[in-house]
Amino acid sequence: MSTIESNQGTSSEFDEATNTVCIGNTESGTTLYAGNASKKWCIGDVPHGGYVIALVTDAALRHFSNKHQHDPVALNCFYMHKTSVGPFVISIKTLKSSKKGYCLVQASLLQKENEPTLTSADQFHSEGYKEKVHVIFTMGNLDSEEGVNFMHEPYQAPNKSAMTPFNHVYMGDFIGGYVDRSTMGKDYLSMGKPEFHQALHFKDGRDIDFKCIPYFCDFFVTPPMLLGWDYLGGPVWCPTMQLEVLFKRRPTGKEVLTSIVAPHIINGRFDCSGGIWDSEGNLFALTRHQCLVVPWARNSKGEKPKARF
């Protein structure tokens, strides 16, 4: 059963904010999905990067919902430009098809200034649209996978017993969590360690599934921020340049454990990697990011920065 099928008949704030609708096919054979990016799921003025991937993932899951390959196996995402709050179009183009093997598709989130929400592919004209996010999905069927299994020094799930309740400054109305505070400084100004370990759940009780995994892969206090504003020279924004998610098992349950570490910060550009597990420590996915550390003013000219912890 696909994620979209399993969630039919349910409604959550996350699903309402990430919903896309198929509006048809273009003459060139691409399939178009339309939706609206919500202001409620932003960091400052910019829609959260993981939330943006969830928009694209929703369209991809719908596109494959009646196919053998209804499970995402991997996604590679490149952030081309800031996504704006408001209407968008997602175009899905097949790169590699297969009856039972893995498929590859290109999914692009497109936006045009002052363009209303489209209801038909006939309304779409590519002139003036800018590609904001470029994603390559590998789709498969996890139930049909079989072969050798072996683990060599695998990533370890964080220890929830070392965590205390934590309210995220952004999107904390929707997401509840616990955090291991041992990597934090005494306050947001002070030096800590660039790693973040937490447990997360939807406050409305929504189940964990494929669509929310990329969102949770990018939902954290960005590790360099734990170095403190004194070291960083003031408040910063850490926009993602590219992000990869490798799915290892079908997500279930109501909670995830996540861990992300940034070992190298060089010339304002850093990598961070980690994983997502269920509450029992079973691995759902691995993730790797490349991001920037830039002044907060690059995000918002009007909204004052908020201390994240």
Short mmCIF file of C-alpha atoms in Angstrom, two decimals:
data_model
loop_
_atom_site.label_atom_id
_atom_site.label_comp_id
_atom_site.label_asym_id
_atom_site.label_seq_id
_atom_site.Cartn_x
_atom_site.Cartn_y
_atom_site.Cartn_z
CA MET A 1 0.00 0.00 0.00
CA SER A 2 1.36 3.43 -0.93
CA THR A 3 1.72 6.32 1.48
CA ILE A 4 -1.02 8.29 -0.25
CA GLU A 5 -3.39 5.31 -0.09
CA SER A 6 -2.65 4.65 3.57
CA ASN A 7 -3.45 8.26 4.50
CA GLN A 8 -6.76 8.49 2.65
CA GLY A 9 -9.55 9.53 4.96
CA THR A 10 -7.17 11.29 7.37
CA SER A 11 -6.38 14.96 7.74
CA SER A 12 -3.54 16.66 9.54
CA GLU A 13 -2.06 20.14 9.47
CA PHE A 14 1.03 18.75 7.74
CA ASP A 15 -1.02 17.06 5.01
CA GLU A 16 -3.15 20.15 4.48
CA ALA A 17 0.00 22.27 4.12
CA THR A 18 1.75 19.82 1.74
CA ASN A 19 -1.20 18.79 -0.42
CA THR A 20 -0.74 18.78 -4.19
CA VAL A 21 -3.29 18.11 -6.93
CA CYS A 22 -2.61 16.62 -10.36
CA ILE A 23 -3.74 19.10 -13.03
CA GLY A 24 -2.83 17.01 -16.08
CA ASN A 25 -0.07 16.43 -18.60
CA THR A 26 1.72 18.80 -20.94
CA GLU A 27 2.19 18.17 -24.66
CA SER A 28 5.80 17.15 -23.92
CA GLY A 29 4.60 14.38 -21.57
CA THR A 30 5.43 15.85 -18.17
CA THR A 31 2.82 15.56 -15.43
CA LEU A 32 1.91 18.69 -13.49
CA TYR A 33 0.83 19.05 -9.86
CA ALA A 34 -0.29 22.31 -8.25
CA GLY A 35 -0.34 23.53 -4.65
CA ASN A 36 0.35 26.39 -2.27
CA ALA A 37 3.35 26.83 0.02
CA SER A 38 2.19 27.92 3.48
CA LYS A 39 3.57 30.82 5.52
CA LYS A 40 3.04 28.74 8.67
CA TRP A 41 5.88 26.38 7.70
CA CYS A 42 8.62 28.98 7.24
CA ILE A 43 11.94 29.91 8.81
CA GLY A 44 11.67 33.68 8.85
CA ASP A 45 10.32 34.68 5.44
CA VAL A 46 11.38 31.51 3.60
CA PRO A 47 9.51 28.17 3.52
CA HIS A 48 11.50 25.58 5.48
CA GLY A 49 13.72 23.46 3.23
CA GLY A 50 12.39 20.14 4.49
CA TYR A 51 8.83 21.37 4.14
CA VAL A 52 9.55 22.30 0.52
CA ILE A 53 10.85 18.78 -0.17
CA ALA A 54 7.66 17.40 1.40
CA LEU A 55 5.67 19.37 -1.18
CA VAL A 56 7.63 17.74 -3.99
CA THR A 57 7.52 14.32 -2.29
CA ASP A 58 3.73 14.54 -2.03
CA ALA A 59 3.53 15.00 -5.81
CA ALA A 60 5.98 12.14 -6.45
CA LEU A 61 4.06 9.76 -4.17
CA ARG A 62 0.80 10.64 -5.93
CA HIS A 63 2.46 10.13 -9.30
CA PHE A 64 3.53 6.60 -8.31
CA SER A 65 0.58 5.67 -6.08
CA ASN A 66 -0.84 3.13 -8.56
CA LYS A 67 2.50 1.84 -9.81
CA HIS A 68 4.62 -1.08 -8.62
CA GLN A 69 7.35 1.39 -7.61
CA HIS A 70 5.31 3.31 -5.04
CA ASP A 71 8.11 3.67 -2.47
CA PRO A 72 10.87 6.30 -2.55
CA VAL A 73 14.29 4.66 -2.35
CA ALA A 74 16.33 7.85 -2.60
CA LEU A 75 16.02 11.53 -3.36
CA ASN A 76 18.67 14.04 -4.35
CA CYS A 77 17.51 17.64 -3.99
CA PHE A 78 19.13 20.85 -5.21
CA TYR A 79 17.84 24.23 -4.01
CA MET A 80 18.15 26.57 -7.00
CA HIS A 81 16.38 29.64 -5.59
CA LYS A 82 14.35 30.57 -2.52
CA THR A 83 10.86 29.11 -2.63
CA SER A 84 8.19 31.76 -2.03
CA VAL A 85 5.02 31.47 -0.01
CA GLY A 86 2.08 30.93 -2.38
CA PRO A 87 1.18 28.98 -5.52
CA PHE A 88 3.59 26.59 -7.20
CA VAL A 89 3.63 23.95 -9.91
CA ILE A 90 5.58 20.68 -9.75
CA SER A 91 6.51 19.07 -13.04
CA ILE A 92 7.43 15.38 -13.06
CA LYS A 93 9.39 13.94 -15.96
CA THR A 94 10.33 10.28 -16.34
CA LEU A 95 14.08 9.66 -16.73
CA LYS A 96 14.07 5.86 -16.45
CA SER A 97 11.05 3.57 -16.44
CA SER A 98 10.77 -0.12 -15.55
CA LYS A 99 8.01 -2.67 -15.05
CA LYS A 100 9.35 -4.06 -11.77
CA GLY A 101 12.79 -2.45 -11.30
CA TYR A 102 13.78 0.96 -10.03
CA CYS A 103 12.52 4.10 -11.76
CA LEU A 104 14.02 7.58 -11.92
CA VAL A 105 12.02 10.78 -12.23
CA GLN A 106 12.91 14.45 -12.23
CA ALA A 107 10.61 16.64 -10.13
CA SER A 108 10.91 20.43 -10.37
CA LEU A 109 9.13 22.95 -8.17
CA LEU A 110 8.32 25.96 -10.34
CA GLN A 111 7.00 29.39 -9.41
CA LYS A 112 5.97 32.47 -11.36
CA GLU A 113 5.49 35.85 -9.74
CA ASN A 114 1.82 36.81 -9.27
CA GLU A 115 0.61 33.59 -10.90
CA PRO A 116 -2.60 32.15 -9.33
CA THR A 117 -3.01 28.51 -8.38
CA LEU A 118 -3.47 26.54 -11.59
CA THR A 119 -6.34 24.08 -12.00
CA SER A 120 -5.49 22.66 -15.44
CA ALA A 121 -2.32 21.85 -17.38
CA ASP A 122 -3.74 23.95 -20.24
CA GLN A 123 -3.19 27.03 -18.06
CA PHE A 124 0.53 26.34 -17.72
CA HIS A 125 2.95 28.25 -19.93
CA SER A 126 6.60 27.85 -19.01
CA GLU A 127 7.58 31.43 -19.82
CA GLY A 128 8.27 33.37 -16.65
CA TYR A 129 8.45 30.33 -14.37
CA LYS A 130 11.61 29.88 -12.29
CA GLU A 131 12.79 26.48 -11.08
CA LYS A 132 13.17 26.79 -7.31
CA VAL A 133 13.90 23.18 -6.37
CA HIS A 134 15.25 20.33 -8.53
CA VAL A 135 14.80 16.78 -7.20
CA ILE A 136 15.73 13.38 -8.62
CA PHE A 137 13.73 10.53 -7.10
CA THR A 138 14.66 6.86 -7.24
CA MET A 139 11.42 4.92 -6.82
CA GLY A 140 11.06 1.22 -6.06
CA ASN A 141 9.13 -1.33 -4.05
CA LEU A 142 10.64 -2.04 -0.65
CA ASP A 143 8.49 -5.13 -0.16
CA SER A 144 10.09 -6.77 -3.20
CA GLU A 145 13.70 -6.03 -2.23
CA GLU A 146 15.83 -8.99 -1.17
CA GLY A 147 19.50 -9.84 -0.93
CA VAL A 148 22.54 -9.66 1.33
CA ASN A 149 22.37 -7.79 4.66
CA PHE A 150 25.44 -6.64 6.59
CA MET A 151 26.15 -3.75 8.96
CA HIS A 152 29.63 -2.26 9.46
CA GLU A 153 29.87 0.48 12.08
CA PRO A 154 26.34 1.72 11.34
CA TYR A 155 25.01 5.05 12.54
CA GLN A 156 23.51 4.72 16.01
CA ALA A 157 20.17 6.11 17.10
CA PRO A 158 20.34 8.79 19.80
CA ASN A 159 19.41 7.93 23.37
CA LYS A 160 16.00 9.34 24.24
CA SER A 161 16.61 8.84 27.96
CA ALA A 162 19.24 11.62 27.70
CA MET A 163 16.66 14.07 26.28
CA THR A 164 14.34 16.63 27.85
CA PRO A 165 11.24 18.35 26.39
CA PHE A 166 12.01 21.00 23.77
CA ASN A 167 9.81 23.46 21.90
CA HIS A 168 11.11 24.43 18.47
CA VAL A 169 10.89 28.16 17.77
CA TYR A 170 9.79 27.60 14.18
CA MET A 171 6.88 25.20 13.45
CA GLY A 172 6.74 24.27 17.14
CA ASP A 173 2.95 24.61 16.97
CA PHE A 174 2.90 21.49 14.82
CA ILE A 175 5.90 19.49 16.02
CA GLY A 176 6.62 18.25 19.54
CA GLY A 177 9.96 16.97 20.65
CA TYR A 178 12.72 16.11 23.08
CA VAL A 179 16.36 17.15 22.76
CA ASP A 180 19.73 16.04 24.11
CA ARG A 181 21.00 19.33 25.53
CA SER A 182 24.52 18.06 26.21
CA THR A 183 25.73 19.51 22.88
CA MET A 184 24.40 23.01 23.64
CA GLY A 185 26.21 25.88 25.27
CA LYS A 186 24.76 27.52 28.37
CA ASP A 187 22.75 29.83 26.07
CA TYR A 188 22.43 30.79 22.39
CA LEU A 189 25.51 33.03 22.64
CA SER A 190 27.84 30.36 24.05
CA MET A 191 29.94 27.67 22.40
CA GLY A 192 28.52 24.17 22.09
CA LYS A 193 29.17 21.25 19.73
CA PRO A 194 27.86 21.18 16.12
CA GLU A 195 25.57 18.17 16.52
CA PHE A 196 21.88 17.85 17.34
CA HIS A 197 20.02 14.80 18.65
CA GLN A 198 16.27 14.70 19.21
CA ALA A 199 12.94 12.85 19.20
CA LEU A 200 10.07 14.28 17.15
CA HIS A 201 6.34 13.73 16.66
CA PHE A 202 3.36 15.53 15.14
CA LYS A 203 1.31 17.21 17.85
CA ASP A 204 -1.93 16.25 16.09
CA GLY A 205 -0.99 12.57 16.24
CA ARG A 206 -0.21 12.12 12.54
CA ASP A 207 1.53 8.87 11.61
CA ILE A 208 5.12 8.78 10.39
CA ASP A 209 5.31 7.94 6.68
CA PHE A 210 7.46 8.46 3.60
CA LYS A 211 6.29 12.03 2.96
CA CYS A 212 7.36 13.36 6.35
CA ILE A 213 10.78 11.66 6.43
CA PRO A 214 12.49 14.27 4.18
CA TYR A 215 10.89 16.99 6.31
CA PHE A 216 12.26 15.49 9.53
CA CYS A 217 15.64 14.95 7.85
CA ASP A 218 15.88 18.75 7.63
CA PHE A 219 14.08 19.68 10.85
CA PHE A 220 16.66 20.56 13.47
CA VAL A 221 18.58 23.40 15.01
CA THR A 222 21.29 23.58 12.37
CA PRO A 223 24.50 22.26 13.99
CA PRO A 224 26.69 25.34 13.33
CA MET A 225 24.19 27.45 15.29
CA LEU A 226 25.20 25.48 18.37
CA LEU A 227 28.59 27.18 18.16
CA GLY A 228 26.84 30.29 19.49
CA TRP A 229 26.26 33.80 18.24
CA ASP A 230 29.47 35.03 19.89
CA TYR A 231 31.60 32.70 17.76
CA LEU A 232 29.48 33.16 14.62
CA GLY A 233 29.51 36.94 14.84
CA GLY A 234 25.78 37.28 15.40
CA PRO A 235 22.57 35.56 14.26
CA VAL A 236 22.86 33.44 11.13
CA TRP A 237 20.73 31.57 8.61
CA CYS A 238 21.87 28.22 7.23
CA PRO A 239 20.22 27.70 3.83
CA THR A 240 20.57 24.26 2.28
CA MET A 241 22.28 24.00 -1.10
CA GLN A 242 21.69 20.29 -1.62
CA LEU A 243 20.23 17.42 0.35
CA GLU A 244 20.15 13.64 -0.05
CA VAL A 245 17.85 11.12 1.62
CA LEU A 246 18.37 7.35 1.39
CA PHE A 247 15.33 5.40 2.55
CA LYS A 248 16.08 2.07 4.24
CA ARG A 249 12.71 0.82 5.49
CA ARG A 250 9.02 1.68 5.40
CA PRO A 251 8.33 4.27 8.12
CA THR A 252 5.77 3.47 10.82
CA GLY A 253 4.73 4.68 14.26
CA LYS A 254 4.17 8.10 15.77
CA GLU A 255 7.71 9.23 16.63
CA VAL A 256 11.17 9.44 15.10
CA LEU A 257 14.63 9.76 16.62
CA THR A 258 16.98 11.97 14.59
CA SER A 259 20.67 12.77 14.75
CA ILE A 260 22.67 15.23 12.65
CA VAL A 261 26.37 16.16 12.89
CA ALA A 262 28.38 18.84 11.03
CA PRO A 263 32.05 17.73 11.06
CA HIS A 264 33.42 20.28 8.57
CA ILE A 265 32.64 24.00 8.36
CA ILE A 266 35.01 25.58 5.83
CA ASN A 267 34.69 29.10 4.40
CA GLY A 268 31.08 29.38 5.51
CA ARG A 269 30.03 26.14 3.80
CA PHE A 270 29.42 22.97 5.76
CA ASP A 271 28.33 19.37 5.40
CA CYS A 272 26.14 17.56 7.89
CA SER A 273 24.95 13.99 7.93
CA GLY A 274 22.86 11.73 10.10
CA GLY A 275 19.88 9.43 10.27
CA ILE A 276 16.28 8.89 11.29
CA TRP A 277 15.11 5.94 13.35
CA ASP A 278 11.89 4.72 14.94
CA SER A 279 11.51 4.81 18.71
CA GLU A 280 13.04 1.31 18.92
CA GLY A 281 16.19 2.30 17.03
CA ASN A 282 15.29 0.77 13.64
CA LEU A 283 16.80 2.85 10.84
CA PHE A 284 14.32 4.57 8.49
CA ALA A 285 16.68 6.74 6.44
CA LEU A 286 20.10 8.33 6.13
CA THR A 287 20.62 11.94 5.10
CA ARG A 288 23.44 14.22 4.01
CA HIS A 289 23.34 17.99 3.44
CA GLN A 290 25.54 20.74 2.08
CA CYS A 291 24.63 24.16 3.51
CA LEU A 292 25.87 27.70 4.02
CA VAL A 293 26.31 29.88 7.10
CA VAL A 294 25.20 33.40 6.16
CA PRO A 295 23.98 36.50 8.07
CA TRP A 296 20.32 36.38 9.11
CA ALA A 297 19.61 39.41 6.88
CA ARG A 298 19.94 37.10 3.85
CA ASN A 299 16.70 35.45 5.02
CA SER A 300 14.63 38.39 6.19
CA LYS A 301 14.98 42.16 6.10
CA GLY A 302 12.11 42.74 8.49
CA GLU A 303 11.76 39.86 10.95
CA LYS A 304 14.15 39.90 13.86
CA PRO A 305 16.14 36.67 14.38
CA LYS A 306 14.95 34.37 17.13
CA ALA A 307 17.25 32.42 19.42
CA ARG A 308 16.70 28.74 18.59
CA PHE A 309 17.45 27.42 22.09
#
